[in-house]
Amino acid sequence: MTRVVDISTNVTALLGRIRAAEIRFGRKPGSVELLAVSKTHGVDAIAAARAAGIRAFGENYLQEALPKVAALPDLQWHFIGPVQSNKTRPIAERFAWVHTVERLKTAQRLSAQRPPELPPLNICIEVNISGESSKAGVAPSDLADLAQAVAALPGLQLRGLMALPAPEEEFAAQRAAFARLRSCLTSLNEQSLALDTLSMGTTDDFEAAIAEGATIVRIGTALFGPRQY
Ligand SMILES: *Cc1c(COP(=O)(O)O)cnc(C)c1O
């Protein structure tokens, strides 16, 4: 029971920090959405966050996620882990968002496998804004071609960009990385795309991400406590 109380306290504290950052950095109140990252945490913890008002949850590993999605199908599920191209079908069928598209082939499979009776699958392209230090994500130089191709696929709605930059201690360095993702989004929107989503910021750097225009912050530890593997 302590656990349930902790999670609801954490939700309140975190929403307060998000609102404070919106105000401090001149963002419209309510423009930043909290995505609760529930990897390694069980259905009980997720249900406690839901009871505290959270509706959107992010999972990284398909095998781990599917039983949780089946247990709590009314929630909005976001896939935020590496997408293996032979495992796209359950993602296309059960999730509302995928934040981690980095190859056209993956997007084509998600497009073909999205059930026509469901609304389009919301897509973010993951961008490697930290260069050598991160392997995941498309290089900024390849982003425009990928984005135009993904935007043209049926069954998908390209919403924006996602990044998980290398950890930085200094607030200014955190902001600099997120500013690079924001400028990628700005240039795509100058090339006739209409993207509205920047998925960036975790427990350790979400305030810097909000300062640079995050619309979704992906937070696990500050909500659910440390992960045990
Ligand atoms: C685990 C994870 C998060 C959450 O990280 P915390 O530090 O626990 O807030 C966010 N985004 C991605 C892609 C993750 O894998």
PDB file of C-alpha atoms and ligand atoms in Angstrom:
ATOM      1  CA  MET A   1       0.000   0.000   0.000  1.00  0.00           C
ATOM      2  CA  THR A   2       2.881   2.387   0.692  1.00  0.00           C
ATOM      3  CA  ARG A   3       3.778   1.944  -2.943  1.00  0.00           C
ATOM      4  CA  VAL A   4       0.386   3.198  -4.139  1.00  0.00           C
ATOM      5  CA  VAL A   5       0.595   6.255  -1.892  1.00  0.00           C
ATOM      6  CA  ASP A   6       4.132   6.974  -3.134  1.00  0.00           C
ATOM      7  CA  ILE A   7       3.111   6.868  -6.761  1.00  0.00           C
ATOM      8  CA  SER A   8       0.206   9.237  -6.283  1.00  0.00           C
ATOM      9  CA  THR A   9       2.484  11.620  -4.344  1.00  0.00           C
ATOM     10  CA  ASN A  10       5.056  11.368  -7.125  1.00  0.00           C
ATOM     11  CA  VAL A  11       2.451  12.130  -9.798  1.00  0.00           C
ATOM     12  CA  THR A  12       1.342  15.269  -7.949  1.00  0.00           C
ATOM     13  CA  ALA A  13       4.922  16.455  -7.414  1.00  0.00           C
ATOM     14  CA  LEU A  14       5.905  15.769 -11.014  1.00  0.00           C
ATOM     15  CA  LEU A  15       2.877  17.506 -12.530  1.00  0.00           C
ATOM     16  CA  GLY A  16       3.728  20.483 -10.307  1.00  0.00           C
ATOM     17  CA  ARG A  17       7.306  20.563 -11.625  1.00  0.00           C
ATOM     18  CA  ILE A  18       6.079  20.309 -15.223  1.00  0.00           C
ATOM     19  CA  ARG A  19       3.638  23.216 -14.733  1.00  0.00           C
ATOM     20  CA  ALA A  20       6.335  25.278 -13.005  1.00  0.00           C
ATOM     21  CA  ALA A  21       8.726  24.674 -15.924  1.00  0.00           C
ATOM     22  CA  GLU A  22       6.020  25.652 -18.434  1.00  0.00           C
ATOM     23  CA  ILE A  23       5.558  28.955 -16.609  1.00  0.00           C
ATOM     24  CA  ARG A  24       9.269  29.584 -16.088  1.00  0.00           C
ATOM     25  CA  PHE A  25      10.123  29.057 -19.750  1.00  0.00           C
ATOM     26  CA  GLY A  26       7.123  30.816 -21.250  1.00  0.00           C
ATOM     27  CA  ARG A  27       5.367  27.692 -22.444  1.00  0.00           C
ATOM     28  CA  LYS A  28       1.599  27.566 -22.733  1.00  0.00           C
ATOM     29  CA  PRO A  29       0.147  25.936 -19.576  1.00  0.00           C
ATOM     30  CA  GLY A  30      -0.843  22.352 -20.355  1.00  0.00           C
ATOM     31  CA  SER A  31       1.281  22.157 -23.529  1.00  0.00           C
ATOM     32  CA  VAL A  32       3.601  19.494 -22.075  1.00  0.00           C
ATOM     33  CA  GLU A  33       2.223  15.976 -21.725  1.00  0.00           C
ATOM     34  CA  LEU A  34       3.573  13.487 -19.202  1.00  0.00           C
ATOM     35  CA  LEU A  35       4.292  10.028 -20.620  1.00  0.00           C
ATOM     36  CA  ALA A  36       4.768   7.594 -17.726  1.00  0.00           C
ATOM     37  CA  VAL A  37       7.580   5.178 -18.609  1.00  0.00           C
ATOM     38  CA  SER A  38       6.551   1.920 -16.980  1.00  0.00           C
ATOM     39  CA  LYS A  39       9.264  -0.487 -18.157  1.00  0.00           C
ATOM     40  CA  THR A  40      10.177  -3.051 -15.425  1.00  0.00           C
ATOM     41  CA  HIS A  41       7.159  -1.943 -13.372  1.00  0.00           C
ATOM     42  CA  GLY A  42       4.093  -4.149 -12.930  1.00  0.00           C
ATOM     43  CA  VAL A  43       0.401  -3.712 -13.548  1.00  0.00           C
ATOM     44  CA  ASP A  44      -0.160  -2.660  -9.910  1.00  0.00           C
ATOM     45  CA  ALA A  45       2.186   0.310 -10.250  1.00  0.00           C
ATOM     46  CA  ILE A  46       0.619   1.281 -13.576  1.00  0.00           C
ATOM     47  CA  ALA A  47      -2.871   1.040 -12.088  1.00  0.00           C
ATOM     48  CA  ALA A  48      -1.745   3.288  -9.206  1.00  0.00           C
ATOM     49  CA  ALA A  49      -0.520   5.909 -11.693  1.00  0.00           C
ATOM     50  CA  ARG A  50      -3.789   5.602 -13.602  1.00  0.00           C
ATOM     51  CA  ALA A  51      -5.712   6.163 -10.359  1.00  0.00           C
ATOM     52  CA  ALA A  52      -3.675   9.361  -9.936  1.00  0.00           C
ATOM     53  CA  GLY A  53      -4.857  10.553 -13.361  1.00  0.00           C
ATOM     54  CA  ILE A  54      -2.130   9.373 -15.756  1.00  0.00           C
ATOM     55  CA  ARG A  55      -3.415   7.941 -19.039  1.00  0.00           C
ATOM     56  CA  ALA A  56      -0.339   7.611 -21.313  1.00  0.00           C
ATOM     57  CA  PHE A  57       2.282   4.943 -20.628  1.00  0.00           C
ATOM     58  CA  GLY A  58       5.536   4.109 -22.427  1.00  0.00           C
ATOM     59  CA  GLU A  59       7.098   0.667 -22.774  1.00  0.00           C
ATOM     60  CA  ASN A  60      10.441  -0.364 -24.304  1.00  0.00           C
ATOM     61  CA  TYR A  61      10.278  -4.126 -24.701  1.00  0.00           C
ATOM     62  CA  LEU A  62       7.464  -5.825 -26.583  1.00  0.00           C
ATOM     63  CA  GLN A  63       7.429  -9.117 -24.658  1.00  0.00           C
ATOM     64  CA  GLU A  64       7.271  -7.253 -21.380  1.00  0.00           C
ATOM     65  CA  ALA A  65       4.672  -4.781 -22.632  1.00  0.00           C
ATOM     66  CA  LEU A  66       2.077  -7.068 -24.184  1.00  0.00           C
ATOM     67  CA  PRO A  67       0.678  -8.550 -20.933  1.00  0.00           C
ATOM     68  CA  LYS A  68       0.413  -5.060 -19.436  1.00  0.00           C
ATOM     69  CA  VAL A  69      -1.376  -3.740 -22.518  1.00  0.00           C
ATOM     70  CA  ALA A  70      -3.748  -6.720 -22.364  1.00  0.00           C
ATOM     71  CA  ALA A  71      -4.428  -6.106 -18.644  1.00  0.00           C
ATOM     72  CA  LEU A  72      -5.053  -2.358 -19.066  1.00  0.00           C
ATOM     73  CA  PRO A  73      -6.284  -1.887 -22.650  1.00  0.00           C
ATOM     74  CA  ASP A  74      -8.093   1.384 -21.909  1.00  0.00           C
ATOM     75  CA  LEU A  75      -4.801   3.238 -21.400  1.00  0.00           C
ATOM     76  CA  GLN A  76      -2.903   4.977 -24.191  1.00  0.00           C
ATOM     77  CA  TRP A  77       0.210   2.890 -24.920  1.00  0.00           C
ATOM     78  CA  HIS A  78       3.371   4.322 -26.468  1.00  0.00           C
ATOM     79  CA  PHE A  79       6.203   2.153 -27.768  1.00  0.00           C
ATOM     80  CA  ILE A  80       9.534   3.847 -26.953  1.00  0.00           C
ATOM     81  CA  GLY A  81      12.074   1.022 -27.370  1.00  0.00           C
ATOM     82  CA  PRO A  82      14.034  -0.281 -30.336  1.00  0.00           C
ATOM     83  CA  VAL A  83      11.638  -1.632 -32.996  1.00  0.00           C
ATOM     84  CA  GLN A  84      12.742  -4.959 -34.446  1.00  0.00           C
ATOM     85  CA  SER A  85      11.339  -5.139 -37.943  1.00  0.00           C
ATOM     86  CA  ASN A  86      10.118  -8.735 -37.514  1.00  0.00           C
ATOM     87  CA  LYS A  87       8.053  -7.677 -34.479  1.00  0.00           C
ATOM     88  CA  THR A  88       6.105  -4.755 -35.856  1.00  0.00           C
ATOM     89  CA  ARG A  89       2.675  -6.400 -36.093  1.00  0.00           C
ATOM     90  CA  PRO A  90       1.774  -6.435 -32.366  1.00  0.00           C
ATOM     91  CA  ILE A  91       3.020  -2.854 -32.114  1.00  0.00           C
ATOM     92  CA  ALA A  92       0.844  -1.797 -35.059  1.00  0.00           C
ATOM     93  CA  GLU A  93      -2.151  -3.572 -33.517  1.00  0.00           C
ATOM     94  CA  ARG A  94      -1.939  -2.585 -29.841  1.00  0.00           C
ATOM     95  CA  PHE A  95      -0.150   0.758 -29.512  1.00  0.00           C
ATOM     96  CA  ALA A  96      -1.305   4.331 -30.129  1.00  0.00           C
ATOM     97  CA  TRP A  97       2.187   5.793 -30.637  1.00  0.00           C
ATOM     98  CA  VAL A  98       5.680   4.672 -31.694  1.00  0.00           C
ATOM     99  CA  HIS A  99       8.451   7.130 -30.753  1.00  0.00           C
ATOM    100  CA  THR A 100      11.403   5.216 -32.133  1.00  0.00           C
ATOM    101  CA  VAL A 101      11.101   4.908 -35.914  1.00  0.00           C
ATOM    102  CA  GLU A 102      14.550   5.242 -37.482  1.00  0.00           C
ATOM    103  CA  ARG A 103      14.233   3.253 -40.733  1.00  0.00           C
ATOM    104  CA  LEU A 104      11.772   3.488 -43.618  1.00  0.00           C
ATOM    105  CA  LYS A 105      11.385  -0.290 -43.674  1.00  0.00           C
ATOM    106  CA  THR A 106      10.022  -0.275 -40.107  1.00  0.00           C
ATOM    107  CA  ALA A 107       7.569   2.494 -40.958  1.00  0.00           C
ATOM    108  CA  GLN A 108       6.405   0.643 -44.076  1.00  0.00           C
ATOM    109  CA  ARG A 109       5.692  -2.477 -42.042  1.00  0.00           C
ATOM    110  CA  LEU A 110       3.821  -0.517 -39.356  1.00  0.00           C
ATOM    111  CA  SER A 111       1.827   1.184 -42.103  1.00  0.00           C
ATOM    112  CA  ALA A 112       0.881  -2.100 -43.777  1.00  0.00           C
ATOM    113  CA  GLN A 113       0.046  -3.792 -40.463  1.00  0.00           C
ATOM    114  CA  ARG A 114      -2.001  -1.010 -38.827  1.00  0.00           C
ATOM    115  CA  PRO A 115      -5.577  -2.340 -38.675  1.00  0.00           C
ATOM    116  CA  PRO A 116      -7.760  -0.118 -40.909  1.00  0.00           C
ATOM    117  CA  GLU A 117     -10.483   0.180 -38.253  1.00  0.00           C
ATOM    118  CA  LEU A 118      -8.060   1.891 -35.845  1.00  0.00           C
ATOM    119  CA  PRO A 119      -7.051   5.561 -36.015  1.00  0.00           C
ATOM    120  CA  PRO A 120      -3.634   6.202 -37.609  1.00  0.00           C
ATOM    121  CA  LEU A 121      -0.632   5.128 -35.544  1.00  0.00           C
ATOM    122  CA  ASN A 122       1.139   8.257 -34.255  1.00  0.00           C
ATOM    123  CA  ILE A 123       4.820   8.247 -35.192  1.00  0.00           C
ATOM    124  CA  CYS A 124       7.911  10.080 -34.001  1.00  0.00           C
ATOM    125  CA  ILE A 125      11.218   9.640 -35.776  1.00  0.00           C
ATOM    126  CA  GLU A 126      14.127   9.089 -33.400  1.00  0.00           C
ATOM    127  CA  VAL A 127      17.054  11.386 -34.166  1.00  0.00           C
ATOM    128  CA  ASN A 128      20.641  10.843 -33.086  1.00  0.00           C
ATOM    129  CA  ILE A 129      21.488  14.324 -31.851  1.00  0.00           C
ATOM    130  CA  SER A 130      24.502  13.230 -29.788  1.00  0.00           C
ATOM    131  CA  GLY A 131      26.587  11.961 -32.701  1.00  0.00           C
ATOM    132  CA  GLU A 132      29.006   9.169 -31.887  1.00  0.00           C
ATOM    133  CA  SER A 133      27.904   8.739 -28.287  1.00  0.00           C
ATOM    134  CA  SER A 134      24.513   7.294 -29.209  1.00  0.00           C
ATOM    135  CA  LYS A 135      23.802   4.573 -31.731  1.00  0.00           C
ATOM    136  CA  ALA A 136      20.028   4.896 -31.880  1.00  0.00           C
ATOM    137  CA  GLY A 137      18.271   7.258 -34.236  1.00  0.00           C
ATOM    138  CA  VAL A 138      18.644   8.615 -37.732  1.00  0.00           C
ATOM    139  CA  ALA A 139      21.473  11.075 -38.435  1.00  0.00           C
ATOM    140  CA  PRO A 140      20.180  14.654 -38.804  1.00  0.00           C
ATOM    141  CA  SER A 141      21.517  14.680 -42.383  1.00  0.00           C
ATOM    142  CA  ASP A 142      19.241  11.762 -43.330  1.00  0.00           C
ATOM    143  CA  LEU A 143      16.192  13.034 -41.463  1.00  0.00           C
ATOM    144  CA  ALA A 144      14.430  15.061 -44.162  1.00  0.00           C
ATOM    145  CA  ASP A 145      14.240  12.202 -46.681  1.00  0.00           C
ATOM    146  CA  LEU A 146      13.023   9.756 -44.045  1.00  0.00           C
ATOM    147  CA  ALA A 147      10.425  12.193 -42.698  1.00  0.00           C
ATOM    148  CA  GLN A 148       8.988  12.928 -46.147  1.00  0.00           C
ATOM    149  CA  ALA A 149       8.732   9.213 -46.910  1.00  0.00           C
ATOM    150  CA  VAL A 150       7.131   8.328 -43.564  1.00  0.00           C
ATOM    151  CA  ALA A 151       4.669  11.225 -43.843  1.00  0.00           C
ATOM    152  CA  ALA A 152       3.378   9.766 -47.115  1.00  0.00           C
ATOM    153  CA  LEU A 153       2.508   6.328 -45.674  1.00  0.00           C
ATOM    154  CA  PRO A 154      -1.150   5.434 -45.038  1.00  0.00           C
ATOM    155  CA  GLY A 155      -2.198   4.269 -41.591  1.00  0.00           C
ATOM    156  CA  LEU A 156       0.472   6.403 -39.931  1.00  0.00           C
ATOM    157  CA  GLN A 157       0.450  10.003 -38.759  1.00  0.00           C
ATOM    158  CA  LEU A 158       3.927  11.451 -38.539  1.00  0.00           C
ATOM    159  CA  ARG A 159       3.706  13.684 -35.453  1.00  0.00           C
ATOM    160  CA  GLY A 160       7.295  14.727 -34.785  1.00  0.00           C
ATOM    161  CA  LEU A 161      10.698  13.822 -33.429  1.00  0.00           C
ATOM    162  CA  MET A 162      12.124  11.980 -30.448  1.00  0.00           C
ATOM    163  CA  ALA A 163      15.598  11.915 -28.886  1.00  0.00           C
ATOM    164  CA  LEU A 164      17.375  10.385 -25.926  1.00  0.00           C
ATOM    165  CA  PRO A 165      20.562  12.465 -25.797  1.00  0.00           C
ATOM    166  CA  ALA A 166      23.689  11.434 -23.916  1.00  0.00           C
ATOM    167  CA  PRO A 167      23.343  12.393 -20.218  1.00  0.00           C
ATOM    168  CA  GLU A 168      24.706  15.836 -19.333  1.00  0.00           C
ATOM    169  CA  GLU A 169      25.009  17.287 -15.837  1.00  0.00           C
ATOM    170  CA  GLU A 170      24.887  20.965 -16.698  1.00  0.00           C
ATOM    171  CA  PHE A 171      21.519  22.505 -17.475  1.00  0.00           C
ATOM    172  CA  ALA A 172      22.996  24.532 -20.339  1.00  0.00           C
ATOM    173  CA  ALA A 173      24.465  21.412 -21.951  1.00  0.00           C
ATOM    174  CA  GLN A 174      21.154  19.598 -21.566  1.00  0.00           C
ATOM    175  CA  ARG A 175      19.399  22.490 -23.271  1.00  0.00           C
ATOM    176  CA  ALA A 176      21.912  22.558 -26.102  1.00  0.00           C
ATOM    177  CA  ALA A 177      21.139  18.949 -27.037  1.00  0.00           C
ATOM    178  CA  PHE A 178      17.377  19.499 -26.956  1.00  0.00           C
ATOM    179  CA  ALA A 179      17.780  22.702 -28.975  1.00  0.00           C
ATOM    180  CA  ARG A 180      19.305  20.581 -31.760  1.00  0.00           C
ATOM    181  CA  LEU A 181      16.186  18.407 -31.899  1.00  0.00           C
ATOM    182  CA  ARG A 182      13.967  21.473 -31.891  1.00  0.00           C
ATOM    183  CA  SER A 183      15.860  22.949 -34.820  1.00  0.00           C
ATOM    184  CA  CYS A 184      15.453  19.657 -36.734  1.00  0.00           C
ATOM    185  CA  LEU A 185      11.688  19.976 -36.226  1.00  0.00           C
ATOM    186  CA  THR A 186      11.708  23.612 -37.328  1.00  0.00           C
ATOM    187  CA  SER A 187      13.472  22.769 -40.582  1.00  0.00           C
ATOM    188  CA  LEU A 188      11.068  19.923 -41.369  1.00  0.00           C
ATOM    189  CA  ASN A 189       8.126  22.267 -40.810  1.00  0.00           C
ATOM    190  CA  GLU A 190       9.761  24.725 -43.222  1.00  0.00           C
ATOM    191  CA  GLN A 191       9.734  21.886 -45.766  1.00  0.00           C
ATOM    192  CA  SER A 192       5.923  21.697 -45.703  1.00  0.00           C
ATOM    193  CA  LEU A 193       5.483  19.092 -42.964  1.00  0.00           C
ATOM    194  CA  ALA A 194       3.159  20.088 -40.094  1.00  0.00           C
ATOM    195  CA  LEU A 195       4.691  18.343 -37.086  1.00  0.00           C
ATOM    196  CA  ASP A 196       3.552  19.198 -33.556  1.00  0.00           C
ATOM    197  CA  THR A 197       5.497  16.827 -31.287  1.00  0.00           C
ATOM    198  CA  LEU A 198       8.891  16.914 -29.612  1.00  0.00           C
ATOM    199  CA  SER A 199       9.299  13.810 -27.418  1.00  0.00           C
ATOM    200  CA  MET A 200      12.282  14.646 -25.232  1.00  0.00           C
ATOM    201  CA  GLY A 201      13.329  14.809 -21.593  1.00  0.00           C
ATOM    202  CA  THR A 202      13.523  12.140 -18.853  1.00  0.00           C
ATOM    203  CA  THR A 203      13.729  12.256 -15.047  1.00  0.00           C
ATOM    204  CA  ASP A 204      17.180  13.870 -15.108  1.00  0.00           C
ATOM    205  CA  ASP A 205      16.666  16.517 -17.782  1.00  0.00           C
ATOM    206  CA  PHE A 206      12.967  17.164 -18.451  1.00  0.00           C
ATOM    207  CA  GLU A 207      13.051  20.785 -17.306  1.00  0.00           C
ATOM    208  CA  ALA A 208      15.736  21.576 -19.902  1.00  0.00           C
ATOM    209  CA  ALA A 209      13.630  19.756 -22.497  1.00  0.00           C
ATOM    210  CA  ILE A 210      10.578  21.864 -21.596  1.00  0.00           C
ATOM    211  CA  ALA A 211      12.719  24.984 -21.926  1.00  0.00           C
ATOM    212  CA  GLU A 212      13.505  23.901 -25.508  1.00  0.00           C
ATOM    213  CA  GLY A 213       9.961  23.050 -26.551  1.00  0.00           C
ATOM    214  CA  ALA A 214       9.246  19.458 -25.449  1.00  0.00           C
ATOM    215  CA  THR A 215       5.580  18.523 -25.903  1.00  0.00           C
ATOM    216  CA  ILE A 216       5.962  15.023 -24.404  1.00  0.00           C
ATOM    217  CA  VAL A 217       8.338  14.261 -21.522  1.00  0.00           C
ATOM    218  CA  ARG A 218       9.035  10.570 -20.918  1.00  0.00           C
ATOM    219  CA  ILE A 219       9.485   9.954 -17.207  1.00  0.00           C
ATOM    220  CA  GLY A 220       9.998   6.693 -15.342  1.00  0.00           C
ATOM    221  CA  THR A 221      12.194   6.959 -12.244  1.00  0.00           C
ATOM    222  CA  ALA A 222      10.638  10.122 -10.798  1.00  0.00           C
ATOM    223  CA  LEU A 223       7.214   8.441 -10.936  1.00  0.00           C
ATOM    224  CA  PHE A 224       7.822   4.813 -10.112  1.00  0.00           C
ATOM    225  CA  GLY A 225      11.156   4.898  -8.276  1.00  0.00           C
ATOM    226  CA  PRO A 226      14.385   3.182  -9.375  1.00  0.00           C
ATOM    227  CA  ARG A 227      14.167   0.214 -11.735  1.00  0.00           C
ATOM    228  CA  GLN A 228      15.288  -3.228 -10.535  1.00  0.00           C
ATOM    229  CA  TYR A 229      16.510  -5.536 -13.286  1.00  0.00           C
TER     230      TYR A 229
HETATM  231  C1  LIG B   1      13.675   4.412 -19.616  1.00  0.00           C
HETATM  232  C2  LIG B   1      13.410   5.490 -20.592  1.00  0.00           C
HETATM  233  C3  LIG B   1      12.910   6.744 -20.193  1.00  0.00           C
HETATM  234  C4  LIG B   1      12.680   7.124 -18.725  1.00  0.00           C
HETATM  235  O1  LIG B   1      13.872   7.347 -18.058  1.00  0.00           O
HETATM  236  P1  LIG B   1      13.872   7.820 -16.495  1.00  0.00           P
HETATM  237  O2  LIG B   1      15.263   8.288 -16.278  1.00  0.00           O
HETATM  238  O3  LIG B   1      13.528   6.630 -15.684  1.00  0.00           O
HETATM  239  O4  LIG B   1      12.872   8.900 -16.367  1.00  0.00           O
HETATM  240  C5  LIG B   1      12.617   7.669 -21.178  1.00  0.00           C
HETATM  241  N1  LIG B   1      12.816   7.407 -22.482  1.00  0.00           N
HETATM  242  C6  LIG B   1      13.299   6.225 -22.905  1.00  0.00           C
HETATM  243  C7  LIG B   1      13.497   5.997 -24.355  1.00  0.00           C
HETATM  244  C8  LIG B   1      13.622   5.230 -21.978  1.00  0.00           C
HETATM  245  O5  LIG B   1      14.120   4.085 -22.423  1.00  0.00           O
END
